[in-house]
Amino acid sequence: MTVCIIGGGASGMMAALTAAEQGHQVLLLERQARVGRKLLATGNGRCNLTNHYAAPEYYHDHYHGQQADFCAYALSAFDVGSTLQWFAQRGLLTTAEDSGRVYPYSNMAGSVLDVLRYALEQPNIDLRTGATVKRIRHKGEDFTVETEDDTIHADKVILAAGGTAGSKVGGVMDGYQLAKHLGHHRTALFPSLVQLKTDPTYPRSLKGVKAEAEIRIMQAGQTLAVNRGEILFTEYGVSGPAIFELSRVVSCGGEGLDVVLDFLPDWDEQATQDWLRQRQEAAGTREAGTLLAGTLHSRLGQMLCKAAGFTSQCTATLSDWDLKGIAQQLRHFTLPILGTCGFDQAQVTAGGLRTDEFDPQTMESRLVPGFYACGEVLDIDGDCGGYNLQWAWSSGHLAGQLLSASH
Ligand SMILES: Cc1cc2nc3c(=O)[nH]c(=O)nc-3n(C[C@H](O)[C@H](O)[C@H](O)COP(=O)(O)OP(=O)(O)OC[C@H]3O[C@@H](n4cnc5c(N)ncnc54)[C@H](O)[C@@H]3O)c2cc1C
């Protein structure tokens, strides 16, 4: 049987290798000059290829979509253990962090891509790069797949064209459009795992400063989501993994959102107040803006005092009420959110092909028998930390088995 796979990313390579193992003749079409370009950019070049918490019992916490349980079958059928074993059999050594994040032992995304590329070098896989698929046609039991300069006949087609996130490394809308011609629909798309844009006044002056904080996304006094971790101030707002993890809530949250930062989350209000009073006594006649020197990054400390209204006046003149104002900034520093950055900066596309139009136990289309989809092109997205690649491996492995409920 001839299987045509569209997209040589994480899920497409996994699907191709699985289909070849079943003895099928595989044609893998990739529009870019080489396969796995996005994979090389993952995990800041280290490739966080999976996460031990991507086990099915935790999937509710880590995967999203209009029907998030769609991912459960694939994630259990080819789970984290099977994935790591699969890679180990092809020579990839890995190492895990306490957070469950798994990286190649070499700390190089190129190692993950290397083992996949070498595995693709086999007689029943025909890899064609620089081949952009323009149209898939389906007639009877056959498919024709059209590229700019070729028309290919196939018995089955697997769409692994990814999402539109990470456009600098190859994210495009093609997958949705190709599926649409076959009668499929998609949900609304929005960028996820992406930086937040806020009122830039304070972040701009703190550009490059990092701080540990508890981060709350608030709307009209209600907490929509909370996270903890390192944040990075940028020219346009805030960034960092802990912020990325909240970006989905911001994309879906509508208007009037604030990000509220607590720079001393383990302290109670009284301890904060006592600390500031101690610092005041020690500071004597120094400028009020230096009150938080030694507590936080100096630029951040000065900025919080400034946000409370104090810069050059003498610390000794600050009243209890003034110290309360500084404590308020230290514990509830509020930035109005303007939105998220776009798909070019995002790590993943939230939304995608409607999963009710596919069978979760095979990844086969319910509308077009013999047509399969896997990876990010579907309406499943995961949290930061290796969850998206695990979805790509699991769904690609399932699709590559070319199971069919109709046969
Ligand atoms: C900067 C960045 C960092 C990331 N870091 C991580 C991480 O550390 N851990 C993690 O789990 N996830 C990470 N992700 C997300 C993860 O990379 C993706 O979710 C995953 O690669 C999706 O796999 P996929 O196979 O569905 O799509 P992709 O890997 O995007 O592959 C799709 C392929 O299809 C090709 N294609 C598209 N249209 C056509 C067409 N018409 N014809 C032929 N080929 C086509 C594309 O060129 C592409 O190569 C990161 C993403 C980015 C952008």
PDB file of C-alpha atoms and ligand atoms in Angstrom, residues 6-13 29-32 34-39 41-44 46-50 103 131-134 160-163 165-167 169-172 174-175 178 193 344-348 374-377 383 385-390 392, ligand 1:
ATOM      1  CA  ILE A   6       2.216  15.585   4.248  1.00  0.00           C
ATOM      2  CA  GLY A   7       4.700  17.323   6.548  1.00  0.00           C
ATOM      3  CA  GLY A   8       8.138  16.231   7.722  1.00  0.00           C
ATOM      4  CA  GLY A   9       7.865  17.582  11.261  1.00  0.00           C
ATOM      5  CA  ALA A  10       7.760  15.629  14.516  1.00  0.00           C
ATOM      6  CA  SER A  11       4.417  13.892  13.916  1.00  0.00           C
ATOM      7  CA  GLY A  12       4.988  13.306  10.178  1.00  0.00           C
ATOM      8  CA  MET A  13       8.389  11.665  10.691  1.00  0.00           C
ATOM      9  CA  LEU A  29       6.507  15.326   1.469  1.00  0.00           C
ATOM     10  CA  GLU A  30       8.017  18.356   3.203  1.00  0.00           C
ATOM     11  CA  ARG A  31       7.675  21.911   1.897  1.00  0.00           C
ATOM     12  CA  GLN A  32      10.823  23.237   3.525  1.00  0.00           C
ATOM     13  CA  ARG A  34      14.808  19.948   5.200  1.00  0.00           C
ATOM     14  CA  VAL A  35      12.727  17.943   7.617  1.00  0.00           C
ATOM     15  CA  GLY A  36      12.325  18.822  11.302  1.00  0.00           C
ATOM     16  CA  ARG A  37      13.184  22.499  11.085  1.00  0.00           C
ATOM     17  CA  LYS A  38      10.844  23.413  13.936  1.00  0.00           C
ATOM     18  CA  LEU A  39      12.139  20.524  16.012  1.00  0.00           C
ATOM     19  CA  ALA A  41      14.161  25.285  17.499  1.00  0.00           C
ATOM     20  CA  THR A  42      12.371  23.491  20.329  1.00  0.00           C
ATOM     21  CA  GLY A  43      13.347  23.849  23.988  1.00  0.00           C
ATOM     22  CA  ASN A  44      15.667  26.752  23.128  1.00  0.00           C
ATOM     23  CA  ARG A  46      17.675  21.620  23.531  1.00  0.00           C
ATOM     24  CA  CYS A  47      14.365  19.948  22.476  1.00  0.00           C
ATOM     25  CA  ASN A  48      12.193  19.169  25.454  1.00  0.00           C
ATOM     26  CA  LEU A  49      10.905  16.030  23.746  1.00  0.00           C
ATOM     27  CA  THR A  50       8.447  14.827  26.370  1.00  0.00           C
ATOM     28  CA  TYR A 103      15.812  16.378  27.023  1.00  0.00           C
ATOM     29  CA  ALA A 131       7.633  19.729  -2.028  1.00  0.00           C
ATOM     30  CA  THR A 132       4.659  21.879  -1.050  1.00  0.00           C
ATOM     31  CA  VAL A 133       1.353  20.064  -1.222  1.00  0.00           C
ATOM     32  CA  LYS A 134      -1.288  22.272  -2.831  1.00  0.00           C
ATOM     33  CA  ALA A 160       0.934  16.113   9.506  1.00  0.00           C
ATOM     34  CA  ALA A 161       1.340  19.704   8.338  1.00  0.00           C
ATOM     35  CA  GLY A 162       1.439  21.230  11.841  1.00  0.00           C
ATOM     36  CA  GLY A 163      -0.117  24.494  12.978  1.00  0.00           C
ATOM     37  CA  ALA A 165       2.541  28.894  15.305  1.00  0.00           C
ATOM     38  CA  GLY A 166       6.275  29.472  14.993  1.00  0.00           C
ATOM     39  CA  SER A 167       5.968  30.893  11.493  1.00  0.00           C
ATOM     40  CA  VAL A 169      10.449  28.035  11.637  1.00  0.00           C
ATOM     41  CA  GLY A 170       7.754  26.888   9.247  1.00  0.00           C
ATOM     42  CA  GLY A 171       4.331  27.275  10.857  1.00  0.00           C
ATOM     43  CA  VAL A 172       1.749  27.782   8.076  1.00  0.00           C
ATOM     44  CA  ASP A 174      -1.640  24.897   4.782  1.00  0.00           C
ATOM     45  CA  GLY A 175      -2.852  21.961   6.864  1.00  0.00           C
ATOM     46  CA  LEU A 178      -5.821  21.110   2.643  1.00  0.00           C
ATOM     47  CA  LEU A 193       2.684  29.478  24.832  1.00  0.00           C
ATOM     48  CA  ASP A 344       5.225  34.193  14.770  1.00  0.00           C
ATOM     49  CA  GLN A 345       6.340  34.198  18.416  1.00  0.00           C
ATOM     50  CA  ALA A 346       4.008  31.458  19.703  1.00  0.00           C
ATOM     51  CA  GLN A 347       5.185  27.914  20.360  1.00  0.00           C
ATOM     52  CA  VAL A 348       1.860  26.285  19.643  1.00  0.00           C
ATOM     53  CA  CYS A 374      -1.939  13.949  13.532  1.00  0.00           C
ATOM     54  CA  GLY A 375      -0.011  16.522  15.563  1.00  0.00           C
ATOM     55  CA  GLU A 376      -0.640  20.205  15.980  1.00  0.00           C
ATOM     56  CA  VAL A 377      -2.947  20.568  12.951  1.00  0.00           C
ATOM     57  CA  ASP A 383       1.209  22.987  28.144  1.00  0.00           C
ATOM     58  CA  GLY A 385       7.229  21.369  29.044  1.00  0.00           C
ATOM     59  CA  GLY A 386       7.329  18.675  26.347  1.00  0.00           C
ATOM     60  CA  TYR A 387       3.577  18.038  26.128  1.00  0.00           C
ATOM     61  CA  ASN A 388       3.204  19.214  22.543  1.00  0.00           C
ATOM     62  CA  LEU A 389       5.959  17.012  21.195  1.00  0.00           C
ATOM     63  CA  GLN A 390       4.553  14.035  23.125  1.00  0.00           C
ATOM     64  CA  ALA A 392       3.072  14.791  18.036  1.00  0.00           C
TER      65      ALA A 392
HETATM   66  C1  LIG B   1      10.190  27.960  19.136  1.00  0.00           C
HETATM   67  C2  LIG B   1       9.415  26.719  19.512  1.00  0.00           C
HETATM   68  C3  LIG B   1       9.829  25.965  20.582  1.00  0.00           C
HETATM   69  C4  LIG B   1       9.111  24.819  20.960  1.00  0.00           C
HETATM   70  N1  LIG B   1       9.571  24.056  21.984  1.00  0.00           N
HETATM   71  C5  LIG B   1       8.914  22.914  22.309  1.00  0.00           C
HETATM   72  C6  LIG B   1       9.439  22.035  23.306  1.00  0.00           C
HETATM   73  O1  LIG B   1      10.553  22.230  23.818  1.00  0.00           O
HETATM   74  N2  LIG B   1       8.696  20.949  23.640  1.00  0.00           N
HETATM   75  C7  LIG B   1       7.483  20.665  23.041  1.00  0.00           C
HETATM   76  O2  LIG B   1       6.844  19.674  23.397  1.00  0.00           O
HETATM   77  N3  LIG B   1       7.006  21.459  22.060  1.00  0.00           N
HETATM   78  C8  LIG B   1       7.685  22.549  21.671  1.00  0.00           C
HETATM   79  N4  LIG B   1       7.212  23.323  20.660  1.00  0.00           N
HETATM   80  C9  LIG B   1       5.976  22.892  19.947  1.00  0.00           C
HETATM   81  C10 LIG B   1       6.286  21.717  18.999  1.00  0.00           C
HETATM   82  O3  LIG B   1       7.447  22.019  18.262  1.00  0.00           O
HETATM   83  C11 LIG B   1       5.133  21.469  18.026  1.00  0.00           C
HETATM   84  O4  LIG B   1       3.923  21.329  18.717  1.00  0.00           O
HETATM   85  C12 LIG B   1       5.404  20.211  17.201  1.00  0.00           C
HETATM   86  O5  LIG B   1       6.569  20.392  16.416  1.00  0.00           O
HETATM   87  C13 LIG B   1       4.226  19.900  16.284  1.00  0.00           C
HETATM   88  O6  LIG B   1       4.575  18.817  15.456  1.00  0.00           O
HETATM   89  P1  LIG B   1       3.830  18.634  14.066  1.00  0.00           P
HETATM   90  O7  LIG B   1       4.475  17.480  13.386  1.00  0.00           O
HETATM   91  O8  LIG B   1       2.382  18.607  14.252  1.00  0.00           O
HETATM   92  O9  LIG B   1       4.135  19.974  13.267  1.00  0.00           O
HETATM   93  P2  LIG B   1       5.537  20.568  12.789  1.00  0.00           P
HETATM   94  O10 LIG B   1       6.640  20.079  13.603  1.00  0.00           O
HETATM   95  O11 LIG B   1       5.298  22.032  12.647  1.00  0.00           O
HETATM   96  O12 LIG B   1       5.708  19.939  11.341  1.00  0.00           O
HETATM   97  C14 LIG B   1       4.841  20.233  10.265  1.00  0.00           C
HETATM   98  C15 LIG B   1       5.647  20.143   8.987  1.00  0.00           C
HETATM   99  O13 LIG B   1       4.752  20.194   7.866  1.00  0.00           O
HETATM  100  C16 LIG B   1       5.349  20.965   6.851  1.00  0.00           C
HETATM  101  N5  LIG B   1       4.293  21.442   5.948  1.00  0.00           N
HETATM  102  C17 LIG B   1       3.356  22.376   6.225  1.00  0.00           C
HETATM  103  N6  LIG B   1       2.566  22.568   5.141  1.00  0.00           N
HETATM  104  C18 LIG B   1       3.018  21.728   4.188  1.00  0.00           C
HETATM  105  C19 LIG B   1       2.627  21.497   2.834  1.00  0.00           C
HETATM  106  N7  LIG B   1       1.621  22.159   2.249  1.00  0.00           N
HETATM  107  N8  LIG B   1       3.318  20.576   2.104  1.00  0.00           N
HETATM  108  C20 LIG B   1       4.370  19.892   2.663  1.00  0.00           C
HETATM  109  N9  LIG B   1       4.796  20.108   3.931  1.00  0.00           N
HETATM  110  C21 LIG B   1       4.115  21.001   4.683  1.00  0.00           C
HETATM  111  C22 LIG B   1       6.071  22.063   7.626  1.00  0.00           C
HETATM  112  O14 LIG B   1       7.087  22.670   6.854  1.00  0.00           O
HETATM  113  C23 LIG B   1       6.606  21.300   8.835  1.00  0.00           C
HETATM  114  O15 LIG B   1       7.911  20.823   8.633  1.00  0.00           O
HETATM  115  C24 LIG B   1       7.926  24.456  20.246  1.00  0.00           C
HETATM  116  C25 LIG B   1       7.522  25.224  19.155  1.00  0.00           C
HETATM  117  C26 LIG B   1       8.260  26.345  18.775  1.00  0.00           C
HETATM  118  C27 LIG B   1       7.793  27.152  17.579  1.00  0.00           C
END
